[in-house]
Amino acid sequence: MWLWTGDEMEMPPCPDGAEPAWDGWPYEDLSPECGECTCTPAVCKPSTAYESFSAACKEETDPTNHVDLPESWDGACFAPPFPVPTLSYASILYRPPVVVPCEASPTPEPPALSTERARACRADTELATPSGFLSCMTSTVDAACPAEFPVRRVFSEHRFDHRRCSPCECEPPSELHCTVHITAYADRACEQAFDSATLSFTDDTVCHDFPSPSRPDFTALRAEPTPPIAGACAPVQRRSVVVDIVARSPPEFLCCAR
């Protein structure tokens, strides 16, 4: 038998236009690992919702004004389109910051399979071995190779890649500090502060009263995180591993080469 092995895109025809005895995939040693897992740190973000009330904090009333900031707000000076006028509020409710959990890196793909293919052509004993081919003896896959053809190669006609990778996951943060200092301003440039509150992510909401006539228009907000503002997370497993196998199906072929 004449055997050719190489990239499947370069597989040649058999010499003299003969039909191949078989085409096959070689067996290969595949890495059991898919790649490294990493985790972004947990992030401390200020709340994006604040309310003001027409009554004092101790009085149970519905909020008269909602100050809603963009979800992407990073705490920089922000002035809603319309301020809360002096006469429309008597108290402000501040909300604690929130913690955005650590995010794991995407699940990687399994290592790529080899594109190597094999083609066996029936040998013409009267001709020299064609260029790019080598001579080999074939037998059943459980047979031993003779001493004169010691290189044992096994191929399968079909292969099915069922592999996937274990997902990357993150442990909880080892240390987490998330405290924000919130300041309310009477002007859109955040220069005329009139109230503030400091809250941790574990705190409850805080309400501040503003008796008339001492309160100005509630015009803008700023929230400044107090360092450290995030917690580092370790991956549950540092490397993603291969799950499942590359399945082979008969027929299988043995080729013993020099």
PDB file of C-alpha atoms in Angstrom:
ATOM      1  CA  MET A   1       0.000   0.000   0.000  1.00  0.00           C
ATOM      2  CA  TRP A   2       1.146   3.521  -0.694  1.00  0.00           C
ATOM      3  CA  LEU A   3       0.326   6.036   2.049  1.00  0.00           C
ATOM      4  CA  TRP A   4       0.147   9.811   1.806  1.00  0.00           C
ATOM      5  CA  THR A   5      -0.359  12.075   4.851  1.00  0.00           C
ATOM      6  CA  GLY A   6      -0.657  15.846   4.952  1.00  0.00           C
ATOM      7  CA  ASP A   7      -3.086  18.754   5.064  1.00  0.00           C
ATOM      8  CA  GLU A   8      -6.530  17.691   3.874  1.00  0.00           C
ATOM      9  CA  MET A   9      -6.668  20.640   1.463  1.00  0.00           C
ATOM     10  CA  GLU A  10      -3.588  19.261  -0.322  1.00  0.00           C
ATOM     11  CA  MET A  11      -4.610  15.606  -0.545  1.00  0.00           C
ATOM     12  CA  PRO A  12      -3.511  14.272  -3.957  1.00  0.00           C
ATOM     13  CA  PRO A  13      -5.246  11.685  -6.142  1.00  0.00           C
ATOM     14  CA  CYS A  14      -3.868   8.179  -6.236  1.00  0.00           C
ATOM     15  CA  PRO A  15      -1.217   7.507  -8.882  1.00  0.00           C
ATOM     16  CA  ASP A  16      -2.533   6.632 -12.352  1.00  0.00           C
ATOM     17  CA  GLY A  17      -6.011   7.812 -11.374  1.00  0.00           C
ATOM     18  CA  ALA A  18      -6.715   4.741  -9.225  1.00  0.00           C
ATOM     19  CA  GLU A  19      -9.459   4.835  -6.621  1.00  0.00           C
ATOM     20  CA  PRO A  20      -8.197   5.281  -3.008  1.00  0.00           C
ATOM     21  CA  ALA A  21      -8.252   2.182  -0.851  1.00  0.00           C
ATOM     22  CA  TRP A  22      -9.352   4.449   1.989  1.00  0.00           C
ATOM     23  CA  ASP A  23      -9.104   7.971   3.366  1.00  0.00           C
ATOM     24  CA  GLY A  24      -8.733   8.436   7.095  1.00  0.00           C
ATOM     25  CA  TRP A  25      -8.062  10.690  10.035  1.00  0.00           C
ATOM     26  CA  PRO A  26      -4.991  10.033  12.189  1.00  0.00           C
ATOM     27  CA  TYR A  27      -5.307   9.589  15.929  1.00  0.00           C
ATOM     28  CA  GLU A  28      -3.719  12.479  17.810  1.00  0.00           C
ATOM     29  CA  ASP A  29      -2.825  13.423  21.376  1.00  0.00           C
ATOM     30  CA  LEU A  30      -5.083  16.338  22.245  1.00  0.00           C
ATOM     31  CA  SER A  31      -4.498  18.790  25.053  1.00  0.00           C
ATOM     32  CA  PRO A  32      -6.933  18.349  27.968  1.00  0.00           C
ATOM     33  CA  GLU A  33      -6.955  22.117  28.562  1.00  0.00           C
ATOM     34  CA  CYS A  34      -8.865  24.854  26.748  1.00  0.00           C
ATOM     35  CA  GLY A  35      -7.253  28.006  28.101  1.00  0.00           C
ATOM     36  CA  GLU A  36      -6.844  30.349  31.046  1.00  0.00           C
ATOM     37  CA  CYS A  37      -9.765  31.698  33.075  1.00  0.00           C
ATOM     38  CA  THR A  38      -9.666  35.260  34.397  1.00  0.00           C
ATOM     39  CA  CYS A  39     -12.047  37.490  36.360  1.00  0.00           C
ATOM     40  CA  THR A  40     -12.650  41.208  36.207  1.00  0.00           C
ATOM     41  CA  PRO A  41     -12.829  42.848  39.654  1.00  0.00           C
ATOM     42  CA  ALA A  42     -16.140  43.652  41.280  1.00  0.00           C
ATOM     43  CA  VAL A  43     -17.090  47.280  40.644  1.00  0.00           C
ATOM     44  CA  CYS A  44     -18.626  49.780  43.053  1.00  0.00           C
ATOM     45  CA  LYS A  45     -21.286  51.903  41.313  1.00  0.00           C
ATOM     46  CA  PRO A  46     -23.416  54.696  42.742  1.00  0.00           C
ATOM     47  CA  SER A  47     -27.158  54.235  42.737  1.00  0.00           C
ATOM     48  CA  THR A  48     -28.920  55.820  39.767  1.00  0.00           C
ATOM     49  CA  ALA A  49     -32.237  56.450  41.538  1.00  0.00           C
ATOM     50  CA  TYR A  50     -33.005  59.150  44.122  1.00  0.00           C
ATOM     51  CA  GLU A  51     -36.315  60.525  45.393  1.00  0.00           C
ATOM     52  CA  SER A  52     -37.497  63.685  47.038  1.00  0.00           C
ATOM     53  CA  PHE A  53     -40.647  64.072  49.146  1.00  0.00           C
ATOM     54  CA  SER A  54     -42.998  66.909  49.894  1.00  0.00           C
ATOM     55  CA  ALA A  55     -43.077  65.866  53.559  1.00  0.00           C
ATOM     56  CA  ALA A  56     -40.493  65.172  56.240  1.00  0.00           C
ATOM     57  CA  CYS A  57     -38.680  61.845  56.375  1.00  0.00           C
ATOM     58  CA  LYS A  58     -40.761  60.433  59.230  1.00  0.00           C
ATOM     59  CA  GLU A  59     -44.031  61.007  57.374  1.00  0.00           C
ATOM     60  CA  GLU A  60     -45.043  58.109  55.132  1.00  0.00           C
ATOM     61  CA  THR A  61     -45.798  59.650  51.765  1.00  0.00           C
ATOM     62  CA  ASP A  62     -45.135  58.775  48.159  1.00  0.00           C
ATOM     63  CA  PRO A  63     -42.194  60.514  46.495  1.00  0.00           C
ATOM     64  CA  THR A  64     -43.081  63.705  44.660  1.00  0.00           C
ATOM     65  CA  ASN A  65     -40.008  63.694  42.448  1.00  0.00           C
ATOM     66  CA  HIS A  66     -37.843  60.935  41.003  1.00  0.00           C
ATOM     67  CA  VAL A  67     -34.290  61.811  40.071  1.00  0.00           C
ATOM     68  CA  ASP A  68     -33.292  59.063  37.650  1.00  0.00           C
ATOM     69  CA  LEU A  69     -29.770  59.040  36.318  1.00  0.00           C
ATOM     70  CA  PRO A  70     -28.405  57.020  33.363  1.00  0.00           C
ATOM     71  CA  GLU A  71     -27.484  53.406  34.142  1.00  0.00           C
ATOM     72  CA  SER A  72     -23.979  54.207  32.897  1.00  0.00           C
ATOM     73  CA  TRP A  73     -23.556  57.027  35.435  1.00  0.00           C
ATOM     74  CA  ASP A  74     -20.093  56.868  37.004  1.00  0.00           C
ATOM     75  CA  GLY A  75     -20.735  59.466  39.713  1.00  0.00           C
ATOM     76  CA  ALA A  76     -19.591  62.538  37.784  1.00  0.00           C
ATOM     77  CA  CYS A  77     -21.554  65.766  38.161  1.00  0.00           C
ATOM     78  CA  PHE A  78     -24.989  65.205  36.651  1.00  0.00           C
ATOM     79  CA  ALA A  79     -27.848  67.677  36.329  1.00  0.00           C
ATOM     80  CA  PRO A  80     -31.248  66.341  35.207  1.00  0.00           C
ATOM     81  CA  PRO A  81     -33.060  68.423  32.570  1.00  0.00           C
ATOM     82  CA  PHE A  82     -35.298  69.973  35.222  1.00  0.00           C
ATOM     83  CA  PRO A  83     -34.283  70.787  38.835  1.00  0.00           C
ATOM     84  CA  VAL A  84     -36.485  69.956  41.815  1.00  0.00           C
ATOM     85  CA  PRO A  85     -37.842  73.375  42.874  1.00  0.00           C
ATOM     86  CA  THR A  86     -37.462  74.630  46.428  1.00  0.00           C
ATOM     87  CA  LEU A  87     -41.177  74.474  47.227  1.00  0.00           C
ATOM     88  CA  SER A  88     -41.726  70.938  45.848  1.00  0.00           C
ATOM     89  CA  TYR A  89     -39.630  68.974  48.325  1.00  0.00           C
ATOM     90  CA  ALA A  90     -38.996  68.774  52.051  1.00  0.00           C
ATOM     91  CA  SER A  91     -36.712  65.719  52.186  1.00  0.00           C
ATOM     92  CA  ILE A  92     -34.344  63.716  49.973  1.00  0.00           C
ATOM     93  CA  LEU A  93     -33.837  59.950  50.020  1.00  0.00           C
ATOM     94  CA  TYR A  94     -30.296  58.749  49.243  1.00  0.00           C
ATOM     95  CA  ARG A  95     -29.736  55.157  48.150  1.00  0.00           C
ATOM     96  CA  PRO A  96     -26.589  53.073  48.858  1.00  0.00           C
ATOM     97  CA  PRO A  97     -24.199  52.111  46.054  1.00  0.00           C
ATOM     98  CA  VAL A  98     -24.453  48.757  44.328  1.00  0.00           C
ATOM     99  CA  VAL A  99     -21.763  46.185  43.619  1.00  0.00           C
ATOM    100  CA  VAL A 100     -21.440  44.839  40.100  1.00  0.00           C
ATOM    101  CA  PRO A 101     -20.149  41.265  40.560  1.00  0.00           C
ATOM    102  CA  CYS A 102     -16.897  40.004  39.103  1.00  0.00           C
ATOM    103  CA  GLU A 103     -17.247  38.847  35.524  1.00  0.00           C
ATOM    104  CA  ALA A 104     -15.578  35.701  34.251  1.00  0.00           C
ATOM    105  CA  SER A 105     -13.787  35.556  30.933  1.00  0.00           C
ATOM    106  CA  PRO A 106     -15.755  33.922  28.086  1.00  0.00           C
ATOM    107  CA  THR A 107     -15.660  30.148  27.864  1.00  0.00           C
ATOM    108  CA  PRO A 108     -12.853  29.276  25.435  1.00  0.00           C
ATOM    109  CA  GLU A 109     -13.020  26.865  22.529  1.00  0.00           C
ATOM    110  CA  PRO A 110     -11.383  23.421  22.619  1.00  0.00           C
ATOM    111  CA  PRO A 111      -7.952  23.125  20.979  1.00  0.00           C
ATOM    112  CA  ALA A 112      -8.267  22.840  17.217  1.00  0.00           C
ATOM    113  CA  LEU A 113      -8.151  19.385  15.696  1.00  0.00           C
ATOM    114  CA  SER A 114      -5.392  18.599  13.258  1.00  0.00           C
ATOM    115  CA  THR A 115      -6.231  19.044   9.572  1.00  0.00           C
ATOM    116  CA  GLU A 116      -3.947  16.124   8.718  1.00  0.00           C
ATOM    117  CA  ARG A 117      -5.519  13.473   6.480  1.00  0.00           C
ATOM    118  CA  ALA A 118      -4.295  10.157   5.174  1.00  0.00           C
ATOM    119  CA  ARG A 119      -4.915   8.501   1.819  1.00  0.00           C
ATOM    120  CA  ALA A 120      -4.015   4.891   1.073  1.00  0.00           C
ATOM    121  CA  CYS A 121      -3.583   3.812  -2.531  1.00  0.00           C
ATOM    122  CA  ARG A 122      -3.089   0.266  -3.740  1.00  0.00           C
ATOM    123  CA  ALA A 123       0.560  -0.139  -4.660  1.00  0.00           C
ATOM    124  CA  ASP A 124       1.817  -1.311  -8.036  1.00  0.00           C
ATOM    125  CA  THR A 125       4.751  -3.534  -7.124  1.00  0.00           C
ATOM    126  CA  GLU A 126       6.315  -2.925 -10.518  1.00  0.00           C
ATOM    127  CA  LEU A 127       6.589   0.826  -9.894  1.00  0.00           C
ATOM    128  CA  ALA A 128       8.683   2.881  -7.514  1.00  0.00           C
ATOM    129  CA  THR A 129       6.920   4.557  -4.613  1.00  0.00           C
ATOM    130  CA  PRO A 130       5.468   7.844  -5.961  1.00  0.00           C
ATOM    131  CA  SER A 131       6.794  11.159  -4.662  1.00  0.00           C
ATOM    132  CA  GLY A 132       5.030  12.237  -1.481  1.00  0.00           C
ATOM    133  CA  PHE A 133       3.914   8.686  -0.660  1.00  0.00           C
ATOM    134  CA  LEU A 134       5.550   5.987   1.458  1.00  0.00           C
ATOM    135  CA  SER A 135       5.210   2.240   1.433  1.00  0.00           C
ATOM    136  CA  CYS A 136       3.279   0.598   4.220  1.00  0.00           C
ATOM    137  CA  MET A 137       1.770  -2.727   5.153  1.00  0.00           C
ATOM    138  CA  THR A 138      -1.855  -2.888   6.198  1.00  0.00           C
ATOM    139  CA  SER A 139      -3.492  -5.262   8.609  1.00  0.00           C
ATOM    140  CA  THR A 140      -6.225  -5.339  11.260  1.00  0.00           C
ATOM    141  CA  VAL A 141      -5.871  -2.569  13.844  1.00  0.00           C
ATOM    142  CA  ASP A 142      -5.034  -4.962  16.679  1.00  0.00           C
ATOM    143  CA  ALA A 143      -2.140  -6.557  14.788  1.00  0.00           C
ATOM    144  CA  ALA A 144       1.530  -5.895  15.595  1.00  0.00           C
ATOM    145  CA  CYS A 145       3.779  -4.336  12.989  1.00  0.00           C
ATOM    146  CA  PRO A 146       6.655  -6.494  11.646  1.00  0.00           C
ATOM    147  CA  ALA A 147      10.258  -5.514  12.297  1.00  0.00           C
ATOM    148  CA  GLU A 148      10.802  -4.351   8.720  1.00  0.00           C
ATOM    149  CA  PHE A 149       7.799  -1.969   8.971  1.00  0.00           C
ATOM    150  CA  PRO A 150       8.044  -0.767  12.613  1.00  0.00           C
ATOM    151  CA  VAL A 151       6.192   2.576  12.419  1.00  0.00           C
ATOM    152  CA  ARG A 152       2.611   1.928  13.471  1.00  0.00           C
ATOM    153  CA  ARG A 153      -0.096   4.378  12.330  1.00  0.00           C
ATOM    154  CA  VAL A 154      -3.820   3.934  12.975  1.00  0.00           C
ATOM    155  CA  PHE A 155      -6.496   5.904  11.146  1.00  0.00           C
ATOM    156  CA  SER A 156     -10.286   6.102  11.304  1.00  0.00           C
ATOM    157  CA  GLU A 157     -12.635   6.907   8.472  1.00  0.00           C
ATOM    158  CA  HIS A 158     -14.861   9.143  10.606  1.00  0.00           C
ATOM    159  CA  ARG A 159     -14.358  11.444  13.574  1.00  0.00           C
ATOM    160  CA  PHE A 160     -16.932  13.467  15.501  1.00  0.00           C
ATOM    161  CA  ASP A 161     -15.870  16.310  17.742  1.00  0.00           C
ATOM    162  CA  HIS A 162     -18.117  16.361  20.817  1.00  0.00           C
ATOM    163  CA  ARG A 163     -15.681  18.361  22.922  1.00  0.00           C
ATOM    164  CA  ARG A 164     -16.612  21.504  24.800  1.00  0.00           C
ATOM    165  CA  CYS A 165     -14.865  23.499  27.479  1.00  0.00           C
ATOM    166  CA  SER A 166     -15.769  23.882  31.116  1.00  0.00           C
ATOM    167  CA  PRO A 167     -17.115  27.401  31.775  1.00  0.00           C
ATOM    168  CA  CYS A 168     -15.029  30.012  33.550  1.00  0.00           C
ATOM    169  CA  GLU A 169     -16.525  31.079  36.901  1.00  0.00           C
ATOM    170  CA  CYS A 170     -15.448  33.468  39.637  1.00  0.00           C
ATOM    171  CA  GLU A 171     -15.146  33.098  43.392  1.00  0.00           C
ATOM    172  CA  PRO A 172     -16.680  35.861  45.548  1.00  0.00           C
ATOM    173  CA  PRO A 173     -14.384  38.876  46.080  1.00  0.00           C
ATOM    174  CA  SER A 174     -11.660  38.254  48.637  1.00  0.00           C
ATOM    175  CA  GLU A 175     -12.154  41.772  50.024  1.00  0.00           C
ATOM    176  CA  LEU A 176     -14.855  44.202  49.057  1.00  0.00           C
ATOM    177  CA  HIS A 177     -15.166  47.861  50.011  1.00  0.00           C
ATOM    178  CA  CYS A 178     -17.848  49.927  48.340  1.00  0.00           C
ATOM    179  CA  THR A 179     -18.601  53.306  49.903  1.00  0.00           C
ATOM    180  CA  VAL A 180     -19.814  56.407  48.067  1.00  0.00           C
ATOM    181  CA  HIS A 181     -19.990  60.028  49.175  1.00  0.00           C
ATOM    182  CA  ILE A 182     -23.066  61.616  47.540  1.00  0.00           C
ATOM    183  CA  THR A 183     -23.403  65.386  47.296  1.00  0.00           C
ATOM    184  CA  ALA A 184     -26.478  67.396  46.283  1.00  0.00           C
ATOM    185  CA  TYR A 185     -26.015  70.765  44.550  1.00  0.00           C
ATOM    186  CA  ALA A 186     -28.084  73.864  43.968  1.00  0.00           C
ATOM    187  CA  ASP A 187     -26.424  74.599  40.607  1.00  0.00           C
ATOM    188  CA  ARG A 188     -25.862  72.605  37.405  1.00  0.00           C
ATOM    189  CA  ALA A 189     -22.054  72.903  37.616  1.00  0.00           C
ATOM    190  CA  CYS A 190     -21.865  71.103  40.993  1.00  0.00           C
ATOM    191  CA  GLU A 191     -20.226  74.041  42.745  1.00  0.00           C
ATOM    192  CA  GLN A 192     -22.904  75.023  45.307  1.00  0.00           C
ATOM    193  CA  ALA A 193     -23.225  71.987  47.581  1.00  0.00           C
ATOM    194  CA  PHE A 194     -26.068  72.037  50.100  1.00  0.00           C
ATOM    195  CA  ASP A 195     -26.211  68.450  51.407  1.00  0.00           C
ATOM    196  CA  SER A 196     -24.314  65.159  51.365  1.00  0.00           C
ATOM    197  CA  ALA A 197     -24.421  61.569  52.608  1.00  0.00           C
ATOM    198  CA  THR A 198     -21.887  58.760  52.789  1.00  0.00           C
ATOM    199  CA  LEU A 199     -23.218  55.241  52.305  1.00  0.00           C
ATOM    200  CA  SER A 200     -21.751  51.762  52.020  1.00  0.00           C
ATOM    201  CA  PHE A 201     -23.308  49.087  49.828  1.00  0.00           C
ATOM    202  CA  THR A 202     -24.454  47.292  53.000  1.00  0.00           C
ATOM    203  CA  ASP A 203     -26.284  50.367  54.350  1.00  0.00           C
ATOM    204  CA  ASP A 204     -29.997  51.120  54.194  1.00  0.00           C
ATOM    205  CA  THR A 205     -31.332  54.185  52.455  1.00  0.00           C
ATOM    206  CA  VAL A 206     -30.819  57.516  54.222  1.00  0.00           C
ATOM    207  CA  CYS A 207     -33.342  60.345  54.316  1.00  0.00           C
ATOM    208  CA  HIS A 208     -32.452  64.002  55.057  1.00  0.00           C
ATOM    209  CA  ASP A 209     -34.966  66.698  55.965  1.00  0.00           C
ATOM    210  CA  PHE A 210     -34.815  70.282  54.638  1.00  0.00           C
ATOM    211  CA  PRO A 211     -37.060  72.652  56.566  1.00  0.00           C
ATOM    212  CA  SER A 212     -38.288  75.678  54.639  1.00  0.00           C
ATOM    213  CA  PRO A 213     -36.974  78.205  53.800  1.00  0.00           C
ATOM    214  CA  SER A 214     -33.381  76.903  54.090  1.00  0.00           C
ATOM    215  CA  ARG A 215     -33.512  74.571  51.071  1.00  0.00           C
ATOM    216  CA  PRO A 216     -32.398  75.611  47.570  1.00  0.00           C
ATOM    217  CA  ASP A 217     -33.436  74.052  44.283  1.00  0.00           C
ATOM    218  CA  PHE A 218     -32.243  70.432  44.073  1.00  0.00           C
ATOM    219  CA  THR A 219     -30.394  70.733  40.760  1.00  0.00           C
ATOM    220  CA  ALA A 220     -27.511  68.248  40.480  1.00  0.00           C
ATOM    221  CA  LEU A 221     -25.762  65.282  42.070  1.00  0.00           C
ATOM    222  CA  ARG A 222     -22.241  63.938  42.331  1.00  0.00           C
ATOM    223  CA  ALA A 223     -21.150  60.587  43.823  1.00  0.00           C
ATOM    224  CA  GLU A 224     -17.518  59.953  44.685  1.00  0.00           C
ATOM    225  CA  PRO A 225     -16.402  56.413  45.571  1.00  0.00           C
ATOM    226  CA  THR A 226     -14.101  56.103  48.555  1.00  0.00           C
ATOM    227  CA  PRO A 227     -11.064  53.893  47.676  1.00  0.00           C
ATOM    228  CA  PRO A 228     -10.689  50.977  47.518  1.00  0.00           C
ATOM    229  CA  ILE A 229     -13.725  50.779  45.269  1.00  0.00           C
ATOM    230  CA  ALA A 230     -13.565  47.181  44.026  1.00  0.00           C
ATOM    231  CA  GLY A 231     -12.817  43.644  45.098  1.00  0.00           C
ATOM    232  CA  ALA A 232     -10.608  41.190  43.247  1.00  0.00           C
ATOM    233  CA  CYS A 233     -11.981  37.733  42.439  1.00  0.00           C
ATOM    234  CA  ALA A 234     -10.087  34.536  41.739  1.00  0.00           C
ATOM    235  CA  PRO A 235     -11.398  32.116  39.116  1.00  0.00           C
ATOM    236  CA  VAL A 236     -12.971  28.926  40.470  1.00  0.00           C
ATOM    237  CA  GLN A 237     -10.554  27.026  38.245  1.00  0.00           C
ATOM    238  CA  ARG A 238      -7.558  28.776  36.722  1.00  0.00           C
ATOM    239  CA  ARG A 239      -7.789  26.857  33.471  1.00  0.00           C
ATOM    240  CA  SER A 240     -10.806  25.677  31.519  1.00  0.00           C
ATOM    241  CA  VAL A 241     -10.603  21.962  30.733  1.00  0.00           C
ATOM    242  CA  VAL A 242     -11.918  19.852  27.879  1.00  0.00           C
ATOM    243  CA  VAL A 243     -15.185  18.050  28.530  1.00  0.00           C
ATOM    244  CA  ASP A 244     -16.239  15.052  26.399  1.00  0.00           C
ATOM    245  CA  ILE A 245     -14.244  13.465  23.581  1.00  0.00           C
ATOM    246  CA  VAL A 246     -13.501  13.219  19.880  1.00  0.00           C
ATOM    247  CA  ALA A 247     -15.431  10.097  18.896  1.00  0.00           C
ATOM    248  CA  ARG A 248     -14.185   7.729  16.210  1.00  0.00           C
ATOM    249  CA  SER A 249     -16.311   5.288  14.255  1.00  0.00           C
ATOM    250  CA  PRO A 250     -15.361   2.244  12.148  1.00  0.00           C
ATOM    251  CA  PRO A 251     -13.815   1.347   9.887  1.00  0.00           C
ATOM    252  CA  GLU A 252     -10.319   1.784  11.286  1.00  0.00           C
ATOM    253  CA  PHE A 253      -7.120   1.187   9.364  1.00  0.00           C
ATOM    254  CA  LEU A 254      -3.627   0.134  10.397  1.00  0.00           C
ATOM    255  CA  CYS A 255      -0.618   1.093   8.327  1.00  0.00           C
ATOM    256  CA  CYS A 256       2.869  -0.152   9.227  1.00  0.00           C
ATOM    257  CA  ALA A 257       5.588   1.959   7.638  1.00  0.00           C
ATOM    258  CA  ARG A 258       9.351   1.998   7.605  1.00  0.00           C
TER     259      ARG A 258
END
